[in-house]
Amino acid sequence: MTSIPVAPTRLVTQARRDASADRNFRALVVLAAFIVLVSLIGVAFSMLWGGREVLAGQGLGFFFSTEWNPVENRYGALVPIFGTLVTSVIALLIAVPVSFGIAVYLTEAAPVWLRTPIGSAIELLAGIPSIIYGMWGLFVLVPMMTEYVTPWLNDHLGALPVIGELFQGPPIGIGLLTAGFVLSIMVIPFISSVMREVFLTVPVRLKESAYALGATRWEVVWNIVLPCTRSAVIGGVFLGLGRALGETMAVAYVVGNTVRFSASLLEPGTTIAALIANDFAEATDSYRSALLLLGFVLFVVTFFILAIARLMLMRLSRREGVQ
Amino acid sequence: MTVSTRLTAATFGLAAALAGTTAFAAEVTGAGSSFVYPLMSKWSADYHQKTSNKINYQSIGSSGGIAQIKASTVDFGASDKPMEPAELSEAGLIQFPITIGGVVPVINVEGIEPGQLKLTGTLLADIFLGKVTRWNDAAITGINEGVSLPDTKITTVHRSDGSGSTFNLTDYLSKISPAWKSEVGTGTSVKWPDGLGGKGNEGVAAYVKQVKNSIGYVELSYALQSKMSFTRLQNAAGVFVTPSAETFAAAAASADWASTTDFSLIITNAPGQNAWPISATVFAMMRAEPKDAERAKAAREFFAWGYADGKQQAAALDYVPLPDNLVEQIKAYWAARVK
C-alpha cells in the first residue's frame, strides 16, 4: 500500500533529474562548440582592432602597397603576402609529386616488411620542431644553394626567355627559393601520410580486377587508386598548404627577411609570419598596429585558401555523385 | 552571470598575484634592452651574493622596457635609445646611463684579418645604400693600400628586428651622409635599400658568417666572441680607430654630458681623437615618484654598486664602465630629481 504511491514520485523525480541533466549536458556541449566559434571571431576581430590605426591612416592602400617604411610610418602588405604565397607554392610544387611517389611506393611497390619502418620514419619527420628545420636550412642547405644550386640555376634557367628572370640572382643562398625548399620538406610528411592512409582504403577487389585485365602498376595507380581517393588527396594537399602558409621560424631563418619586392626567387624576401615574428617584440605604436593588421591578413589568406579547398571538394563530390 | 563570475575570478587571481609580488619587497624588477642583459644578469648575481637583494631583469627589448616603466609594472626600464626630456617629464620618468657599448661593422671577405680593413662613414653609408657594390671599388681600395680586395659583389646584412644597434648605426650614418638621411633616415627599424635581414645580433652574425663577401653590424662582444673580422672606422677627428673598450670610453668621455637634460644624448660621431664613431649608451628609466619608494631606492643602490664595484665584470663582458665624473653627475641628478 505504501510502496505504490512512493514509486511514481521516485520515478517523477528521477525523470526530472534526468531531464535537467540532459539540459545541462546540452548546454555544456553547446558552450564547447561556441568557444571555438567565439575565439575564432575574437582573434580575427582583435587583430583587426589592433590594426585600426594603420587601417584608418592608410585605408585599403595598405593591402596593395609594396612599401614598408617604419621611419615614415608607411606600411604595405603586398611584399609579405607575395612572399607567403610564393614560398608556399614552391613548397607544394616539390612536396606534392614527392609525397605521391612516397605513398605509391609504400602502398603498391615496397616489400611488405619495409612499409612500416619507412612509414613511421616519415611520420617522425612531422614531429621535428620547426626551429630545427630552420637551423638545418641555414647551416646545411644555404651553403649547398650557394655553391651548387644557385650558379647552376643562373647558368641553365636564368637565360630562358620568360621564366629566366625568376632564376637570376646573387649566390647568397638565402631567399624565397631556399625557404620554399625547407617548407617542402616540412610539409611532405603531412601530405604523404594522408595519401598513404587513403590509398590503403581503395578496395583490393578493384585493383586486382585491373591487374587481371592487364593494367600496369602506373595505370592502376592513375586510373583506379587516384580517382577513388581524389577528394581525400586534395584535402591532404591543403593540409600541407595550411602549414606552409603559417610556418614561421624555419622560414625566418632562410628567407632573408627583407621587405622588398623582387621578381627573382633567388633574392631575399619575407613572409607574413616571418615578418611578424622578427619585428613584433620591438614594435611600438603604429608599427605594432601594422603588424597586427598583417596578422589579420594572414588569417584572411589562410581562411580563403581553406574555403577554396572546401568548395573544390564539394564540387568534386557532386560530380562523383553524378557519375 | 558566467562572464561576471569569470571576471571576478580573474580579478582575484590578479590581486593575489600583485599581493604576491609586493610581499617580496627586496626584489627589484627591471626590463628592457637585450644588449645590456648579459651585464645585468652578471651584476645581479654578484650583487645578490654581496647584499642578498634580488634584481630580476627581463630582456624584452628596449621599446618593451619603456612601455613597462611607463605602465609602472617594473621598477626600472632599460633602453638603447634615449627618451626625449619632454617625453620623460610627460610620463613622470627620470633617465640616466647604465653602461656604454658600441656597434661594429663586421665583414666576411677571404683573407681580411680583424681590423685590417678601413672604412669611412660615407663609405659605410654608400655600401648600405647599395651605391658602392663591389669590394674592389676605387672608393674602398683608395683608403686601403696594400689590402687585396676581391672583385665580388658586396652583400649587406642588417637587423630585421627593431633594435638599438640599428638606431645607433642609422643615427651615425644620418649625421655623416646627407644621402642616407634623406633616403633612409634614423630609427630602430628602417626601410633598408638592399640586403639580408637577420634577427638579433646572433642572426646578423650567422648570416655574415654564412654569406661570403658580406658586411653587417653587431655589438662588439658578438664580433669578438664569434671571432668575426671587424673593420676600423674613421671618426669625426679624421683618425681611423679600432673598436675596443678604450675607443668606446673615449667617445663617452668626449661627450658633453653636463649640458644635457636627463642625459638625453646620443654619442655617435663623438669628437674625441680616439673616439669610436658608433658608440652607444644604454639608459635606465625610472619613475620620478615611484609607487614603492623602498624598491626604487634599492634599484638606485644597485646601479651605484654597479658603477663602483661592477667595473671588472663590465670590462670582462666587453662593456665600458662609465667615467667617474659621469657617475658623479648621475648621483647629483638622483638627489635632485627623485622624490
XYZ file of C-alpha atoms in Angstrom:
662
model
C 0.000 0.000 0.000
C 2.602 2.465 0.987
C 5.050 1.418 -1.649
C 2.684 2.143 -4.582
C 2.366 5.943 -4.153
C 6.088 6.216 -3.420
C 7.188 4.593 -6.634
C 5.687 7.218 -9.044
C 7.142 10.116 -7.036
C 10.524 8.475 -7.243
C 10.088 7.954 -10.955
C 8.962 11.536 -11.426
C 11.919 12.965 -9.546
C 14.173 10.589 -11.435
C 12.740 11.761 -14.741
C 13.088 15.389 -13.672
C 16.662 14.812 -12.671
C 17.348 13.125 -15.975
C 15.754 15.962 -17.901
C 17.792 18.593 -16.071
C 20.990 16.563 -16.528
C 20.129 16.382 -20.194
C 19.675 20.151 -20.390
C 22.937 20.759 -18.556
C 24.763 18.389 -20.822
C 23.301 20.090 -23.859
C 24.313 23.493 -22.544
C 27.803 22.179 -21.916
C 28.345 20.852 -25.435
C 26.792 23.967 -26.983
C 29.218 26.021 -24.910
C 32.121 23.872 -26.071
C 31.154 24.367 -29.696
C 30.646 28.095 -29.246
C 34.006 28.596 -27.546
C 35.663 27.647 -30.821
C 33.478 29.998 -32.826
C 33.752 32.880 -30.378
C 37.531 32.595 -30.036
C 37.911 32.393 -33.812
C 35.902 35.550 -34.360
C 37.526 37.131 -31.307
C 41.050 36.524 -32.594
C 40.250 37.862 -36.061
C 38.462 40.880 -34.683
C 41.099 41.754 -32.089
C 43.795 41.726 -34.775
C 41.682 43.942 -36.982
C 41.039 46.191 -33.986
C 44.779 46.320 -33.214
C 45.379 47.319 -36.816
C 42.750 50.074 -36.870
C 45.363 52.830 -36.557
C 47.112 51.861 -39.788
C 43.853 50.995 -41.487
C 42.480 54.438 -40.657
C 45.673 56.172 -41.738
C 46.317 54.332 -44.984
C 42.998 52.767 -45.813
C 42.855 49.941 -48.303
C 46.175 51.118 -49.771
C 47.804 49.024 -47.027
C 46.865 45.839 -48.867
C 48.200 46.953 -52.252
C 51.351 48.883 -51.382
C 54.841 47.397 -51.661
C 56.433 49.974 -49.389
C 57.472 49.113 -45.830
C 58.964 52.169 -44.182
C 58.890 52.208 -40.365
C 60.732 55.556 -40.202
C 57.967 57.372 -42.047
C 55.195 55.069 -40.801
C 54.110 53.846 -44.215
C 53.329 50.180 -44.463
C 52.194 47.901 -47.266
C 51.253 44.234 -47.103
C 51.861 43.253 -50.714
C 55.500 42.109 -50.381
C 54.909 39.783 -47.387
C 51.702 38.444 -48.985
C 53.629 37.754 -52.181
C 56.432 36.034 -50.242
C 53.979 33.897 -48.292
C 52.185 32.698 -51.417
C 55.356 32.153 -53.470
C 57.169 30.114 -50.803
C 54.039 28.007 -50.217
C 53.555 27.382 -53.944
C 57.215 26.335 -54.336
C 56.785 24.027 -51.351
C 53.706 22.388 -52.893
C 55.276 22.080 -56.363
C 58.003 19.958 -54.806
C 56.095 18.261 -51.992
C 53.052 17.016 -53.910
C 54.876 14.868 -56.507
C 57.346 13.572 -53.911
C 54.555 12.711 -51.464
C 52.642 10.995 -54.245
C 55.732 8.917 -55.039
C 56.219 8.025 -51.383
C 52.590 6.982 -50.992
C 52.556 4.915 -54.188
C 55.806 3.205 -53.257
C 54.619 2.381 -49.760
C 51.214 1.073 -50.814
C 51.933 -0.574 -54.152
C 55.616 -1.229 -54.738
C 57.566 -1.626 -51.484
C 58.113 -5.079 -49.964
C 55.748 -5.538 -47.034
C 58.466 -5.661 -44.346
C 59.738 -2.230 -45.449
C 56.388 -0.446 -45.415
C 56.021 0.100 -41.660
C 59.589 1.341 -40.968
C 59.535 3.869 -43.829
C 56.006 4.940 -42.940
C 56.982 5.597 -39.322
C 60.163 7.393 -40.370
C 58.126 9.802 -42.482
C 55.717 10.399 -39.639
C 58.691 11.132 -37.374
C 59.699 13.899 -39.789
C 56.410 15.594 -38.960
C 57.356 15.697 -35.287
C 60.633 17.607 -35.718
C 60.300 21.135 -34.295
C 60.346 23.802 -36.980
C 63.355 25.616 -35.494
C 65.455 22.515 -36.222
C 64.435 22.740 -39.879
C 65.409 26.422 -39.819
C 68.877 25.739 -38.439
C 69.400 22.831 -40.798
C 68.327 25.105 -43.638
C 70.758 27.857 -42.678
C 73.788 25.709 -41.927
C 73.387 22.874 -44.456
C 71.024 23.884 -47.230
C 72.224 27.501 -47.639
C 75.880 26.584 -48.357
C 74.652 23.954 -50.845
C 72.473 26.542 -52.542
C 75.394 28.983 -52.708
C 77.916 26.501 -54.035
C 75.897 24.419 -56.457
C 72.216 25.222 -56.932
C 72.299 28.998 -57.479
C 75.170 29.007 -60.039
C 73.516 26.098 -61.898
C 70.150 27.884 -61.960
C 71.810 31.121 -63.106
C 73.570 29.339 -65.966
C 70.821 26.999 -67.118
C 67.449 28.503 -66.293
C 68.489 32.157 -65.933
C 68.888 32.534 -69.703
C 65.424 31.258 -70.608
C 63.092 33.859 -72.135
C 60.088 34.157 -69.814
C 60.926 32.324 -66.590
C 64.609 33.312 -66.759
C 64.113 36.318 -64.534
C 62.943 34.050 -61.715
C 66.325 32.342 -61.588
C 68.723 35.256 -61.855
C 70.278 36.360 -58.610
C 73.364 36.622 -56.451
C 74.744 33.388 -54.973
C 73.851 34.144 -51.372
C 71.749 31.026 -50.889
C 69.219 32.877 -48.734
C 65.901 33.727 -50.315
C 62.429 32.662 -51.363
C 63.565 29.508 -53.185
C 65.518 28.195 -50.174
C 62.545 28.937 -47.922
C 60.319 27.029 -50.363
C 62.713 24.040 -50.241
C 62.698 23.942 -46.451
C 58.914 24.263 -46.393
C 58.524 21.441 -48.902
C 60.465 19.079 -46.644
C 58.321 20.178 -43.718
C 55.003 19.504 -45.450
C 55.960 16.223 -47.156
C 55.189 14.110 -44.052
C 51.705 15.635 -43.759
C 50.762 15.151 -47.382
C 52.368 11.741 -47.826
C 50.878 10.204 -44.696
C 47.384 11.341 -45.714
C 47.944 9.945 -49.211
C 49.236 6.642 -47.858
C 46.285 6.266 -45.487
C 43.702 6.874 -48.204
C 45.476 4.772 -50.832
C 45.171 1.860 -48.403
C 41.400 2.293 -48.317
C 40.977 1.542 -52.021
C 39.234 -1.867 -52.288
C 41.706 -4.582 -53.245
C 38.986 -6.064 -55.468
C 39.131 -3.058 -57.808
C 42.905 -3.042 -58.092
C 43.119 -6.783 -58.671
C 40.442 -6.612 -61.343
C 42.518 -4.003 -63.150
C 45.684 -6.060 -62.834
C 43.743 -9.050 -64.132
C 42.796 -7.019 -67.197
C 46.472 -6.406 -67.853
C 46.881 -2.930 -66.401
C 50.370 -1.831 -65.403
C 51.105 -0.567 -61.900
C 51.058 3.037 -63.138
C 47.714 2.518 -64.861
C 46.283 1.054 -61.648
C 47.512 3.998 -59.582
C 46.463 6.651 -62.099
C 43.129 5.172 -63.213
C 41.907 3.288 -60.135
C 43.594 4.482 -56.923
C 43.721 8.209 -57.593
C 40.133 8.649 -58.841
C 38.880 6.668 -55.837
C 40.690 8.895 -53.358
C 40.737 12.226 -55.167
C 38.923 14.328 -52.588
C 40.952 12.988 -49.663
C 44.195 13.589 -51.577
C 43.211 17.194 -52.229
C 42.339 17.516 -48.562
C 45.833 16.305 -47.672
C 47.453 18.784 -50.060
C 45.553 21.655 -48.489
C 46.527 20.460 -45.021
C 50.139 20.839 -46.161
C 49.420 24.220 -47.725
C 47.866 25.440 -44.492
C 51.010 24.517 -42.636
C 53.289 26.119 -45.237
C 51.372 29.414 -45.149
C 51.706 29.873 -41.420
C 55.181 28.420 -40.863
C 57.321 30.963 -39.056
C 60.658 30.023 -37.521
C 62.055 27.809 -40.261
C 61.218 30.440 -42.868
C 62.605 33.322 -40.792
C 65.981 31.565 -40.765
C 66.409 31.225 -44.511
C 64.143 33.728 -46.269
C 66.374 36.768 -45.764
C 63.781 38.953 -44.002
C 63.846 41.826 -46.433
C 60.642 43.684 -47.229
C 61.491 44.432 -50.826
C 59.796 43.205 -53.980
C 61.944 41.212 -56.382
C 60.990 39.084 -59.342
C 63.824 36.655 -58.693
C 63.300 33.634 -56.454
C 66.976 33.767 -55.507
C 66.695 37.202 -53.887
C 65.839 37.568 -50.207
C 62.228 38.317 -49.350
C 59.905 37.821 -46.424
C 56.641 36.165 -45.450
C 53.847 37.481 -43.242
C 54.615 35.095 -40.379
C 58.388 35.695 -40.528
C 57.946 39.474 -40.590
C 55.663 39.426 -37.547
C 57.957 37.097 -35.599
C 61.003 39.244 -36.367
C 59.616 42.653 -35.621
C 56.869 42.288 -33.054
C 58.970 42.418 -29.877
C 60.409 45.855 -30.600
C 57.482 47.352 -32.479
C 55.565 50.210 -30.907
C 52.501 52.293 -31.786
C 51.745 52.339 -35.487
C 54.387 49.724 -36.339
C 52.722 47.291 -33.953
C 49.386 48.242 -35.472
C 50.712 47.417 -38.950
C 51.960 44.014 -37.775
C 48.619 43.189 -36.154
C 46.845 44.133 -39.347
C 49.286 41.889 -41.203
C 48.307 39.083 -38.834
C 44.715 39.688 -39.836
C 45.757 39.456 -43.498
C 47.382 36.060 -42.857
C 44.196 34.968 -41.140
C 42.127 36.012 -44.153
C 44.524 34.467 -46.703
C 44.515 31.138 -44.851
C 40.753 31.280 -44.453
C 40.237 31.950 -48.156
C 42.505 29.129 -49.241
C 40.792 26.663 -46.939
C 37.414 27.903 -48.191
C 38.519 27.325 -51.793
C 39.610 23.809 -50.811
C 36.181 23.146 -49.288
C 34.492 24.453 -52.406
C 36.606 22.253 -54.670
C 35.850 19.207 -52.540
C 32.115 19.953 -52.654
C 32.124 20.287 -56.426
C 34.151 17.105 -56.769
C 31.819 15.072 -54.606
C 28.835 16.416 -56.540
C 30.429 15.359 -59.816
C 31.255 11.968 -58.396
C 27.622 11.720 -57.345
C 26.514 12.351 -60.964
C 28.811 9.641 -62.250
C 26.403 35.555 -14.888
C 29.229 33.337 -16.082
C 31.066 36.304 -17.532
C 30.912 38.263 -14.285
C 31.950 35.199 -12.270
C 34.894 34.676 -14.557
C 35.838 38.347 -14.310
C 35.677 38.209 -10.536
C 37.851 35.124 -10.518
C 40.332 36.832 -12.818
C 40.374 39.930 -10.607
C 41.026 37.809 -7.546
C 43.791 35.978 -9.353
C 45.356 39.256 -10.416
C 45.040 40.714 -6.943
C 46.661 37.612 -5.474
C 49.479 37.845 -7.987
C 50.027 41.531 -7.192
C 49.971 40.824 -3.470
C 52.486 38.080 -4.131
C 54.940 40.446 -5.765
C 54.688 43.145 -3.113
C 55.306 40.573 -0.411
C 58.945 40.204 -1.604
C 59.834 43.861 -1.177
C 63.582 43.333 -1.603
C 63.182 42.010 -5.140
C 63.709 44.764 -7.688
C 62.374 44.184 -11.193
C 63.647 45.659 -14.432
C 63.005 45.050 -18.102
C 64.178 46.224 -21.500
C 67.255 46.250 -23.721
C 68.579 42.841 -24.686
C 72.006 44.362 -25.368
C 72.595 45.044 -21.665
C 71.130 41.714 -20.486
C 74.454 39.815 -20.060
C 75.782 42.635 -17.862
C 72.576 42.935 -15.830
C 72.473 39.218 -15.092
C 76.144 39.159 -14.085
C 75.741 42.255 -11.903
C 72.563 40.991 -10.253
C 74.124 37.601 -9.457
C 77.167 39.234 -7.820
C 75.030 41.843 -6.087
C 72.784 39.127 -4.676
C 75.802 37.365 -3.158
C 77.004 40.589 -1.534
C 73.745 42.051 -0.269
C 71.094 39.318 -0.642
C 68.984 41.829 -2.578
C 67.492 40.347 -5.718
C 67.435 42.142 -9.073
C 65.222 40.453 -11.630
C 65.933 41.740 -15.153
C 63.899 40.617 -18.172
C 65.408 41.042 -21.614
C 62.310 42.024 -23.596
C 63.723 44.709 -25.887
C 64.155 48.456 -25.477
C 60.683 49.565 -26.512
C 59.169 46.895 -24.277
C 61.225 48.243 -21.363
C 59.964 51.791 -21.976
C 56.360 50.561 -22.184
C 56.731 48.612 -18.917
C 58.164 51.504 -16.904
C 55.500 53.816 -18.291
C 52.906 51.342 -17.012
C 54.794 51.053 -13.676
C 54.902 47.261 -13.884
C 58.688 47.269 -13.268
C 60.998 49.339 -11.064
C 63.254 50.330 -13.938
C 63.303 50.036 -17.711
C 66.400 49.923 -19.913
C 66.734 51.193 -23.475
C 69.486 51.575 -26.066
C 67.848 54.741 -27.290
C 67.396 57.774 -25.012
C 63.955 59.261 -24.457
C 63.408 62.968 -25.111
C 63.210 65.163 -21.967
C 59.671 66.262 -22.941
C 58.501 62.667 -23.240
C 60.162 61.798 -19.912
C 58.522 64.612 -17.972
C 55.169 63.854 -19.535
C 55.425 60.239 -18.361
C 56.906 61.253 -14.985
C 60.184 59.432 -15.598
C 63.864 60.084 -14.967
C 66.676 58.746 -17.156
C 70.384 58.021 -16.687
C 73.113 55.941 -18.399
C 73.882 52.379 -17.253
C 76.844 51.478 -19.397
C 78.425 52.097 -22.787
C 78.984 49.773 -25.726
C 79.426 50.090 -29.432
C 78.276 48.883 -32.819
C 80.920 47.443 -35.129
C 80.856 46.700 -38.861
C 81.789 43.043 -39.452
C 82.801 41.542 -42.784
C 83.320 38.130 -44.328
C 85.942 38.620 -47.041
C 88.524 35.925 -47.532
C 91.989 36.867 -46.290
C 90.987 40.033 -44.445
C 92.043 39.994 -40.789
C 90.070 41.712 -37.998
C 90.859 45.437 -38.001
C 92.673 45.269 -41.349
C 90.054 46.979 -43.485
C 89.492 50.716 -43.076
C 86.169 52.392 -43.857
C 84.800 55.904 -43.592
C 81.281 56.792 -42.507
C 80.347 57.952 -46.008
C 81.628 54.710 -47.483
C 79.669 52.663 -44.942
C 76.534 54.634 -45.844
C 77.153 54.128 -49.578
C 77.652 50.378 -49.092
C 74.399 50.020 -47.153
C 72.652 52.297 -49.680
C 73.784 49.984 -52.484
C 75.834 52.708 -54.183
C 79.188 51.015 -53.636
C 78.503 47.444 -54.712
C 81.884 45.730 -55.180
C 84.721 45.153 -52.726
C 87.342 46.426 -55.157
C 85.509 49.715 -55.751
C 88.006 52.567 -56.088
C 86.490 54.263 -53.033
C 87.396 51.273 -50.844
C 90.770 50.401 -52.356
C 91.772 54.087 -52.286
C 91.971 54.165 -48.488
C 93.169 50.552 -48.136
C 96.500 50.409 -49.874
C 98.204 47.054 -49.619
C 94.981 45.164 -48.850
C 93.953 42.876 -51.688
C 90.198 43.061 -52.115
C 88.270 40.677 -54.374
C 86.210 41.703 -57.403
C 82.962 40.442 -55.889
C 79.564 41.878 -55.081
C 79.008 43.141 -51.543
C 76.024 41.610 -49.741
C 74.809 43.728 -46.846
C 73.253 42.232 -43.713
C 71.142 44.248 -41.296
C 68.966 43.654 -38.241
C 65.497 42.535 -39.292
C 64.039 43.213 -35.839
C 63.791 46.673 -34.350
C 66.966 47.300 -32.379
C 69.119 49.844 -30.579
C 72.076 48.801 -32.745
C 70.170 49.804 -35.859
C 69.159 53.050 -34.176
C 72.753 53.995 -33.315
C 74.118 52.944 -36.717
C 71.461 54.805 -38.691
C 71.822 57.840 -36.417
C 75.554 57.880 -37.188
C 75.044 57.392 -40.932
C 72.432 60.176 -40.983
C 74.907 62.528 -39.304
C 77.619 61.650 -41.831
C 75.769 61.155 -45.101
C 73.075 63.532 -46.402
C 72.031 60.840 -48.900
C 71.411 58.387 -46.075
C 69.475 60.997 -44.113
C 67.120 61.756 -46.985
C 66.734 58.230 -48.364
C 66.633 56.119 -45.197
C 66.774 58.205 -42.012
C 67.160 57.195 -38.360
C 65.170 54.588 -36.473
C 65.160 51.276 -34.620
C 63.731 49.765 -37.836
C 64.248 51.474 -41.174
C 63.474 50.818 -44.817
C 66.664 49.113 -45.959
C 67.518 49.776 -49.605
C 69.173 46.378 -50.054
C 70.480 43.263 -48.358
C 69.513 40.493 -45.942
C 67.898 40.800 -42.526
C 68.934 38.675 -39.536
C 67.094 38.534 -36.219
C 69.180 39.768 -33.314
C 72.954 40.120 -33.090
C 73.277 36.355 -33.432
C 71.123 36.350 -36.588
C 73.277 39.004 -38.262
C 76.445 37.216 -37.128
C 75.159 33.912 -38.545
C 74.283 35.473 -41.918
C 77.617 37.285 -42.229
C 79.433 34.036 -41.465
C 77.327 32.063 -43.962
C 77.324 34.525 -46.841
C 80.673 35.200 -48.478
C 81.673 38.809 -49.231
C 79.073 40.197 -46.869
C 79.101 43.086 -44.412
C 76.895 43.518 -41.354
C 76.934 45.224 -37.973
C 76.805 43.791 -34.444
C 77.690 44.763 -30.888
C 81.416 44.435 -30.218
C 81.082 41.497 -27.812
C 79.359 39.418 -30.532
C 82.104 40.248 -33.004
C 84.793 39.208 -30.519
C 83.020 36.082 -29.251
C 82.255 34.776 -32.723
C 85.735 35.789 -33.946
C 84.465 37.868 -36.828
C 86.509 40.264 -38.895
C 85.556 43.784 -37.807
C 86.633 46.940 -39.624
C 88.242 50.160 -38.497
C 86.283 53.375 -38.955
C 87.285 56.984 -39.469
C 85.980 59.159 -36.630
C 84.977 62.813 -36.547
C 88.590 63.834 -35.854
C 89.677 62.064 -39.054
C 91.511 59.226 -37.303
C 90.938 55.549 -38.195
C 90.145 53.835 -34.891
C 89.762 50.182 -33.890
C 86.630 49.253 -31.928
C 87.501 48.435 -28.321
C 86.556 49.345 -24.767
C 89.116 52.187 -24.880
C 87.742 53.846 -28.010
C 84.153 53.489 -26.682
C 85.268 55.082 -23.400
C 86.977 57.877 -25.343
C 83.700 58.595 -27.120
C 81.835 58.703 -23.802
C 84.471 60.939 -22.221
C 84.468 63.439 -25.092
C 80.669 63.744 -24.996
C 79.279 66.803 -23.239
C 77.013 65.162 -20.649
C 76.874 68.164 -18.309
C 74.876 70.342 -20.684
C 72.204 67.719 -21.421
C 68.786 67.408 -19.821
C 68.094 63.919 -18.433
C 71.330 62.680 -20.087
C 69.410 62.568 -23.354
C 72.435 62.384 -25.623
C 73.426 60.091 -28.458
C 77.198 59.704 -28.529
C 77.629 58.636 -32.157
C 80.195 60.611 -34.176
C 81.765 61.913 -30.942
C 84.566 64.475 -31.420
C 87.475 62.876 -29.467
C 90.769 61.932 -31.182
C 90.429 58.298 -30.139
C 86.614 58.084 -30.103
C 84.816 55.171 -31.810
C 82.177 56.799 -34.031
C 79.302 54.326 -33.390
C 79.475 54.174 -29.611
C 76.173 53.694 -27.826
C 74.835 54.303 -24.348
C 72.304 52.091 -22.577
C 69.900 54.115 -20.467
C 67.791 53.255 -17.421
C 64.390 54.842 -16.951
C 62.757 55.073 -13.518
C 59.733 56.824 -12.087
C 60.395 60.249 -10.579
C 57.745 59.480 -7.953
C 57.907 55.709 -7.525
C 54.916 53.856 -6.113
C 57.248 51.782 -3.976
C 59.990 54.112 -2.764
C 61.853 51.304 -0.997
C 62.304 49.252 -4.152
C 63.236 52.282 -6.224
C 65.885 53.121 -3.636
C 67.140 49.518 -3.776
C 67.371 49.810 -7.574
C 69.432 53.022 -7.347
C 71.713 51.389 -4.762
C 72.170 48.515 -7.204
C 73.219 50.871 -10.015
C 75.541 52.796 -7.664
C 77.139 49.485 -6.703
C 77.479 48.537 -10.388
C 79.161 51.855 -11.278
C 81.660 51.465 -8.436
C 82.197 47.730 -7.891
C 80.929 46.218 -11.151
C 83.607 47.655 -13.427
C 85.568 44.442 -13.750
C 82.535 42.365 -14.663
C 81.577 45.005 -17.229
C 85.039 45.021 -18.812
C 85.120 41.222 -18.901
C 81.876 41.241 -20.892
C 83.153 43.984 -23.276
C 81.032 46.781 -21.826
C 82.578 50.087 -20.873
C 82.216 51.273 -17.266
C 81.020 54.865 -17.005
C 83.695 57.516 -16.363
C 83.791 58.704 -12.730
C 82.730 62.282 -13.477
C 79.615 60.942 -15.240
C 78.772 58.767 -12.209
C 79.017 61.873 -10.001
C 76.620 63.692 -12.329
C 74.179 60.776 -12.179
C 74.213 60.764 -8.368
C 73.606 64.530 -8.278
C 70.771 64.005 -10.760
C 69.179 61.377 -8.496
C 69.432 63.651 -5.482
C 67.783 66.478 -7.400
C 65.053 64.586 -9.241
C 63.874 61.655 -7.131
C 61.153 62.438 -4.653
